[in-house]
Coordinates of C-alpha atoms and ligand atoms in Angstrom, one line a residue:
M1 CA 11.3 50.7 70.1
T2 CA 8.9 52.0 73.0
P3 CA 5.5 53.0 72.0
A4 CA 4.7 57.1 72.4
P5 CA 2.2 57.2 75.5
E6 CA -1.5 57.3 74.4
N7 CA -4.2 59.5 75.1
L8 CA -7.1 57.6 76.2
L9 CA -9.7 60.3 75.6
H10 CA -8.9 60.0 71.5
R11 CA -9.9 56.3 72.0
P12 CA -13.4 55.3 70.3
L13 CA -15.7 54.4 73.0
T14 CA -16.5 51.4 71.1
T15 CA -14.1 48.7 70.1
P16 CA -14.8 47.0 66.8
K17 CA -15.8 42.9 67.1
C18 CA -15.5 40.2 64.6
T19 CA -18.5 38.4 64.2
L20 CA -18.5 34.6 64.5
G21 CA -21.4 34.4 61.7
C22 CA -24.1 33.1 65.2
P23 CA -25.9 35.5 66.8
L24 CA -26.1 33.7 70.0
L25 CA -22.3 33.0 70.3
D26 CA -21.7 36.7 69.3
R27 CA -24.4 37.9 72.2
C28 CA -22.4 35.7 74.8
L29 CA -19.6 38.0 73.3
A30 CA -21.2 41.1 73.5
G31 CA -20.7 40.9 69.6
G32 CA -17.7 38.9 68.8
F33 CA -14.2 38.4 69.3
P34 CA -12.9 42.5 70.3
C35 CA -10.0 44.3 68.2
N36 CA -7.0 45.7 69.4
S37 CA -6.0 43.0 71.9
I38 CA -5.3 39.2 72.4
T39 CA -8.6 37.1 73.4
E40 CA -7.1 33.4 74.1
L41 CA -9.2 30.3 73.3
F42 CA -8.2 27.6 75.4
A43 CA -10.2 23.9 75.8
E44 CA -9.2 20.2 76.0
S45 CA -8.5 18.5 72.2
G46 CA -11.4 18.1 70.2
C47 CA -13.5 20.8 71.4
G48 CA -13.6 22.9 68.5
K49 CA -10.9 25.4 68.8
T50 CA -9.6 25.0 65.1
Q51 CA -13.1 24.7 64.3
L52 CA -14.2 28.4 65.7
C53 CA -10.7 29.8 64.4
L54 CA -11.6 28.6 61.3
Q55 CA -14.8 30.0 61.3
L56 CA -13.7 33.3 62.6
A57 CA -11.4 33.7 59.4
L58 CA -14.2 33.5 57.4
S59 CA -16.7 35.7 59.4
A60 CA -14.2 38.3 59.6
Q61 CA -14.3 38.9 55.9
L62 CA -18.0 39.7 56.3
P63 CA -18.6 43.5 55.8
V64 CA -18.5 45.4 59.0
S65 CA -22.6 46.2 59.0
L66 CA -22.9 42.2 59.2
G67 CA -20.7 42.2 62.1
G68 CA -17.6 41.4 60.2
L69 CA -14.3 43.3 59.9
S70 CA -14.3 43.6 56.2
G71 CA -10.7 42.1 56.3
S72 CA -8.3 38.9 55.4
S73 CA -6.7 36.8 58.1
L74 CA -3.3 35.6 58.9
Y75 CA -3.8 31.8 60.1
I76 CA -0.4 31.2 62.0
H77 CA -0.5 27.1 62.6
T78 CA 2.0 25.4 64.5
E79 CA -0.2 21.9 64.1
F80 CA 0.3 19.6 60.9
P81 CA -1.2 19.4 58.6
F82 CA -3.1 22.5 58.7
P83 CA -6.7 21.6 58.1
S84 CA -7.5 22.7 54.6
R85 CA -10.5 20.1 54.0
R86 CA -12.1 21.7 57.4
L87 CA -11.3 25.0 55.9
H88 CA -13.0 24.5 52.1
Q89 CA -16.0 22.6 53.2
L90 CA -16.8 25.8 55.8
S91 CA -15.9 27.9 53.2
H92 CA -18.4 26.3 51.0
A93 CA -21.0 26.4 53.6
F94 CA -20.4 30.2 54.1
R95 CA -20.3 30.9 50.6
S96 CA -24.2 29.8 50.3
T97 CA -25.1 31.6 53.5
Y98 CA -23.4 34.8 51.7
P99 CA -24.2 34.5 48.1
A100 CA -24.3 38.3 47.1
I101 CA -21.1 38.8 48.9
F102 CA -18.6 35.7 48.5
K103 CA -18.3 35.9 44.4
T104 CA -14.8 34.6 45.0
D105 CA -13.4 32.0 47.2
P106 CA -13.1 33.3 50.8
C107 CA -10.6 30.9 51.6
D108 CA -8.1 33.3 49.0
S109 CA -8.4 36.0 52.1
I110 CA -7.0 33.8 54.6
F111 CA -3.3 33.4 54.8
V112 CA -1.6 30.4 56.2
H113 CA 2.0 30.4 57.8
A114 CA 3.5 27.5 59.6
V115 CA 5.6 28.0 62.7
H116 CA 7.7 25.2 64.0
S117 CA 9.2 27.1 67.3
A118 CA 8.5 30.1 69.6
D119 CA 11.9 31.6 68.4
Q120 CA 10.5 31.3 64.8
L121 CA 7.5 33.0 66.0
L122 CA 9.1 35.9 67.4
D123 CA 11.2 36.0 65.0
I124 CA 8.8 36.5 62.2
L125 CA 6.8 38.9 64.0
P126 CA 8.8 42.1 63.1
K127 CA 8.3 41.2 59.7
M128 CA 4.5 40.7 60.0
E129 CA 4.6 44.3 60.1
S130 CA 5.7 45.2 56.1
F131 CA 2.9 42.2 55.3
L132 CA 0.1 44.2 57.4
S133 CA 1.1 47.3 56.0
D134 CA 0.6 46.2 52.0
P135 CA -1.0 42.4 52.3
K136 CA -1.1 42.8 48.6
T137 CA -5.1 42.0 49.0
H138 CA -8.1 44.0 48.3
L139 CA -9.2 43.3 51.7
P140 CA -6.5 44.6 54.5
V141 CA -5.8 42.1 57.3
K142 CA -7.9 42.0 60.5
L143 CA -7.4 39.0 61.9
I144 CA -4.4 37.1 63.4
V145 CA -4.9 33.6 64.5
I146 CA -2.1 31.8 66.3
D147 CA -3.5 28.1 66.5
S148 CA -1.8 27.0 68.8
I149 CA 0.4 28.7 71.4
A150 CA 0.8 25.6 73.5
A151 CA 2.0 23.7 70.8
L152 CA 4.9 26.0 70.7
F153 CA 5.9 25.5 74.6
R154 CA 5.1 22.1 75.2
S155 CA 7.9 20.1 74.7
E156 CA 11.2 22.4 74.1
F157 CA 11.5 23.8 77.6
E158 CA 12.8 21.9 80.6
N159 CA 11.6 22.5 84.2
S160 CA 14.7 24.2 85.1
P161 CA 14.3 27.9 86.9
V162 CA 16.6 29.3 83.9
E163 CA 14.4 27.4 81.3
L164 CA 11.5 28.7 83.1
K165 CA 12.7 32.0 83.0
R166 CA 13.3 31.8 79.6
R167 CA 10.3 30.8 78.7
S168 CA 8.2 33.6 80.5
S169 CA 10.4 36.2 79.1
L170 CA 9.4 34.8 75.6
F171 CA 5.5 35.1 76.5
F172 CA 5.9 38.4 77.2
K173 CA 8.0 39.3 74.2
I174 CA 5.2 37.7 71.7
S175 CA 2.3 39.0 73.7
G176 CA 3.8 42.4 73.7
K177 CA 4.4 42.4 70.1
L178 CA 1.1 40.9 69.2
K179 CA -0.3 43.6 71.3
L180 CA 1.8 46.5 69.6
L181 CA 0.5 45.3 66.0
A182 CA -3.4 44.6 66.9
K183 CA -3.1 48.6 68.2
R184 CA -1.3 49.6 65.3
F185 CA -3.7 47.8 62.7
G186 CA -6.5 47.6 65.0
L187 CA -6.4 43.8 64.5
A188 CA -8.2 40.8 66.3
V189 CA -5.8 38.7 67.9
V190 CA -6.5 34.8 68.8
V191 CA -4.5 32.3 70.3
T192 CA -5.6 29.0 71.2
N193 CA -4.3 26.9 74.2
Q194 CA -4.5 23.5 75.4
V195 CA -5.4 22.9 79.2
V196 CA -4.1 20.6 82.1
D197 CA -5.7 19.0 85.0
L198 CA -5.9 21.3 88.0
I199 CA -4.8 19.2 90.8
V200 CA -4.6 21.6 93.2
P201 CA -8.1 23.1 94.0
E202 CA -7.0 26.9 94.3
G203 CA -4.2 27.1 92.3
I204 CA -0.4 27.2 92.8
N205 CA 0.0 28.9 96.5
G206 CA -3.6 29.8 95.8
M207 CA -2.3 32.3 92.8
R208 CA -4.6 32.4 90.2
I209 CA -6.1 34.3 87.2
G210 CA -9.7 34.2 86.2
N211 CA -12.5 32.3 87.2
L212 CA -11.3 29.0 87.4
A213 CA -14.1 27.8 89.3
C214 CA -16.4 26.4 86.6
L215 CA -13.5 25.2 84.2
Y216 CA -14.7 21.4 84.0
S217 CA -14.1 19.1 80.6
S218 CA -14.6 15.6 80.3
G219 CA -15.6 15.1 83.8
R220 CA -12.1 16.9 85.0
R221 CA -11.4 19.8 86.7
V222 CA -8.7 21.5 84.0
C223 CA -7.2 24.9 83.8
P224 CA -5.3 26.5 80.7
A225 CA -1.8 25.6 80.1
L226 CA 1.3 27.5 80.3
G227 CA 0.7 28.9 83.7
L228 CA 0.6 32.1 85.4
A229 CA 2.9 34.1 83.5
W230 CA 0.8 33.2 79.9
A231 CA -2.3 34.1 81.8
N232 CA -1.1 37.8 82.4
C233 CA -0.4 38.1 78.4
V234 CA -3.7 37.8 77.1
N235 CA -6.6 40.6 77.4
S236 CA -9.5 38.4 77.3
R237 CA -9.8 34.4 78.1
L238 CA -12.7 32.2 76.8
F239 CA -12.7 28.3 77.2
L240 CA -14.5 25.5 75.3
S241 CA -15.9 22.8 77.7
R242 CA -17.3 19.2 76.4
N243 CA -18.9 16.9 78.9
E244 CA -20.6 13.7 78.3
E245 CA -24.3 13.5 79.7
V246 CA -26.2 10.7 80.7
E247 CA -29.6 10.2 79.3
K248 CA -31.4 7.2 79.9
E249 CA -34.1 6.2 76.8
E250 CA -37.0 4.6 77.5
K251 CA -37.7 2.0 75.3
G252 CA -41.3 0.6 76.0
L253 CA -42.9 -1.5 78.9
V254 CA -42.4 -4.7 77.3
D255 CA -38.7 -5.7 78.2
V256 CA -37.6 -3.7 81.3
D257 CA -34.3 -4.5 80.6
A258 CA -34.3 -3.1 76.9
N259 CA -34.1 0.7 79.0
R260 CA -30.2 1.8 77.3
V261 CA -28.2 4.6 78.7
C262 CA -27.1 6.9 76.4
T263 CA -24.5 10.2 76.4
R264 CA -24.9 13.0 74.5
T265 CA -21.9 15.6 74.5
R266 CA -22.8 18.8 75.8
R267 CA -20.5 21.5 74.7
R268 CA -20.1 25.0 75.7
L269 CA -18.6 28.9 75.5
H270 CA -17.2 30.1 78.7
V271 CA -16.0 33.9 79.2
V272 CA -13.5 33.3 82.1
F273 CA -12.5 36.8 82.3
A274 CA -12.2 39.6 79.7
P275 CA -12.3 43.7 80.4
H276 CA -15.7 44.1 78.5
L277 CA -17.7 40.8 79.9
P278 CA -19.7 39.6 82.7
E279 CA -18.4 36.0 83.2
G280 CA -21.3 33.9 81.5
S281 CA -21.6 30.9 79.1
C282 CA -23.6 29.8 75.7
E283 CA -24.2 26.0 74.8
L284 CA -23.2 25.2 71.2
V285 CA -22.6 22.3 68.8
I286 CA -20.4 21.9 65.9
T287 CA -21.9 20.8 62.7
R288 CA -20.2 20.4 59.3
E289 CA -21.3 23.9 58.5
G290 CA -19.4 25.4 61.8
V291 CA -19.9 25.9 65.2
F292 CA -23.7 27.7 66.5
G293 CA -25.1 28.4 69.6
V294 CA -28.2 26.5 70.9
E295 CA -30.7 28.2 73.4
Ligands
GTP1 P1 -6.6 20.4 68.9 O1 -6.2 21.1 67.9 O2 -6.6 18.7 68.9 O3 -6.5 20.7 70.1 O4 -8.5 19.9 69.0 P2 -9.6 21.5 68.7 O5 -9.9 22.2 70.1 O6 -8.8 22.4 67.5 O7 -10.9 20.8 67.9 P3 -11.0 21.0 66.6 O8 -11.8 22.6 65.9 O9 -10.1 20.6 65.5 O10 -12.5 19.7 66.5 C1 -13.6 19.9 67.1 C2 -14.4 18.8 66.5 O11 -14.7 18.9 65.0 C3 -14.3 17.5 66.9 O12 -15.3 17.1 67.6 C4 -14.1 17.0 65.5 O13 -14.5 15.5 65.5 C5 -14.5 17.5 64.3 N1 -13.9 17.6 63.1 C6 -12.8 17.5 63.2 N2 -12.2 17.1 61.9 C7 -13.5 17.7 61.2 C8 -13.6 17.7 59.9 O14 -12.8 17.4 59.2 N3 -14.8 18.3 59.5 C9 -15.7 18.1 60.3 N4 -17.1 18.9 60.0 N5 -15.6 18.0 61.8 C10 -14.3 18.1 61.7
MG2 MG1 -6.9 22.4 66.8

């Protein structure tokens, strides 16, 4: 069904955002992950996409006065198994930080659903509408996470024109439906994506979307997976990088050979593009308690 035209003057001047529970990360994102649109979080493996999404699913439950959305979340995972142990670890830390707010386990307000293929995702999106209208929980659903979209498209499609067209068509159908749900229910939609090595410096035929110049991870120049068609499907694009920095550790003057070279992992969250944000970045660390910005 085609949605009715929208009078932009009736839109509120500010978009609600979902805090990450960290003032430094929130400052980098001007308050957090925005509602009513799709935010893509992309990074190579082990950079913290899942960790950040789990943290977001917990902080979405915070009251609006603390930067949350007073909402539960729907976590669609396409990689297996779902990291329940990490969610409980984070949830435990979260409850200790906000003992007055979480009398019951916050994990109870995170609905987890497994999806195995792009067609299955497209199939369940219309059914989600009735679930979102009546989630059978005291908190309305305010966040949908798809972790990850890349896993659904990684091996299912061949590199032929027909298959690429089918793949792009699925991108637009999935993202179109997600955008409709985001607007209708005021949801923040977060989708994770993988990276691929950037072989041609300025993209294929010079076509590129966003600020790709800064995208280095593990010393390699990378770009988001799934190409130009998918890049047009997301409203905002965030990147998590990880780079090893060499630090020389002086062991003293007695034995010069004892000087050791150590490496330290520096992680950053980058805004690649977003309609409401300038380019920017923030250093972060990943601990047992979650993902936090550092100055
Ligand atoms: P992929 O899903 O493989 O693409 O990686 P990702 O970007 O989702 O990274 P993920 O969030 O899984 O991992 C981020 C960091 O968390 C990594 O450095 C892991 O070492 C760390 N990590 C993985 N499992 C656990 C865990 O059970 N507890 C804690 N505290 N950290 C973990
Ligand atoms: Mg992950």
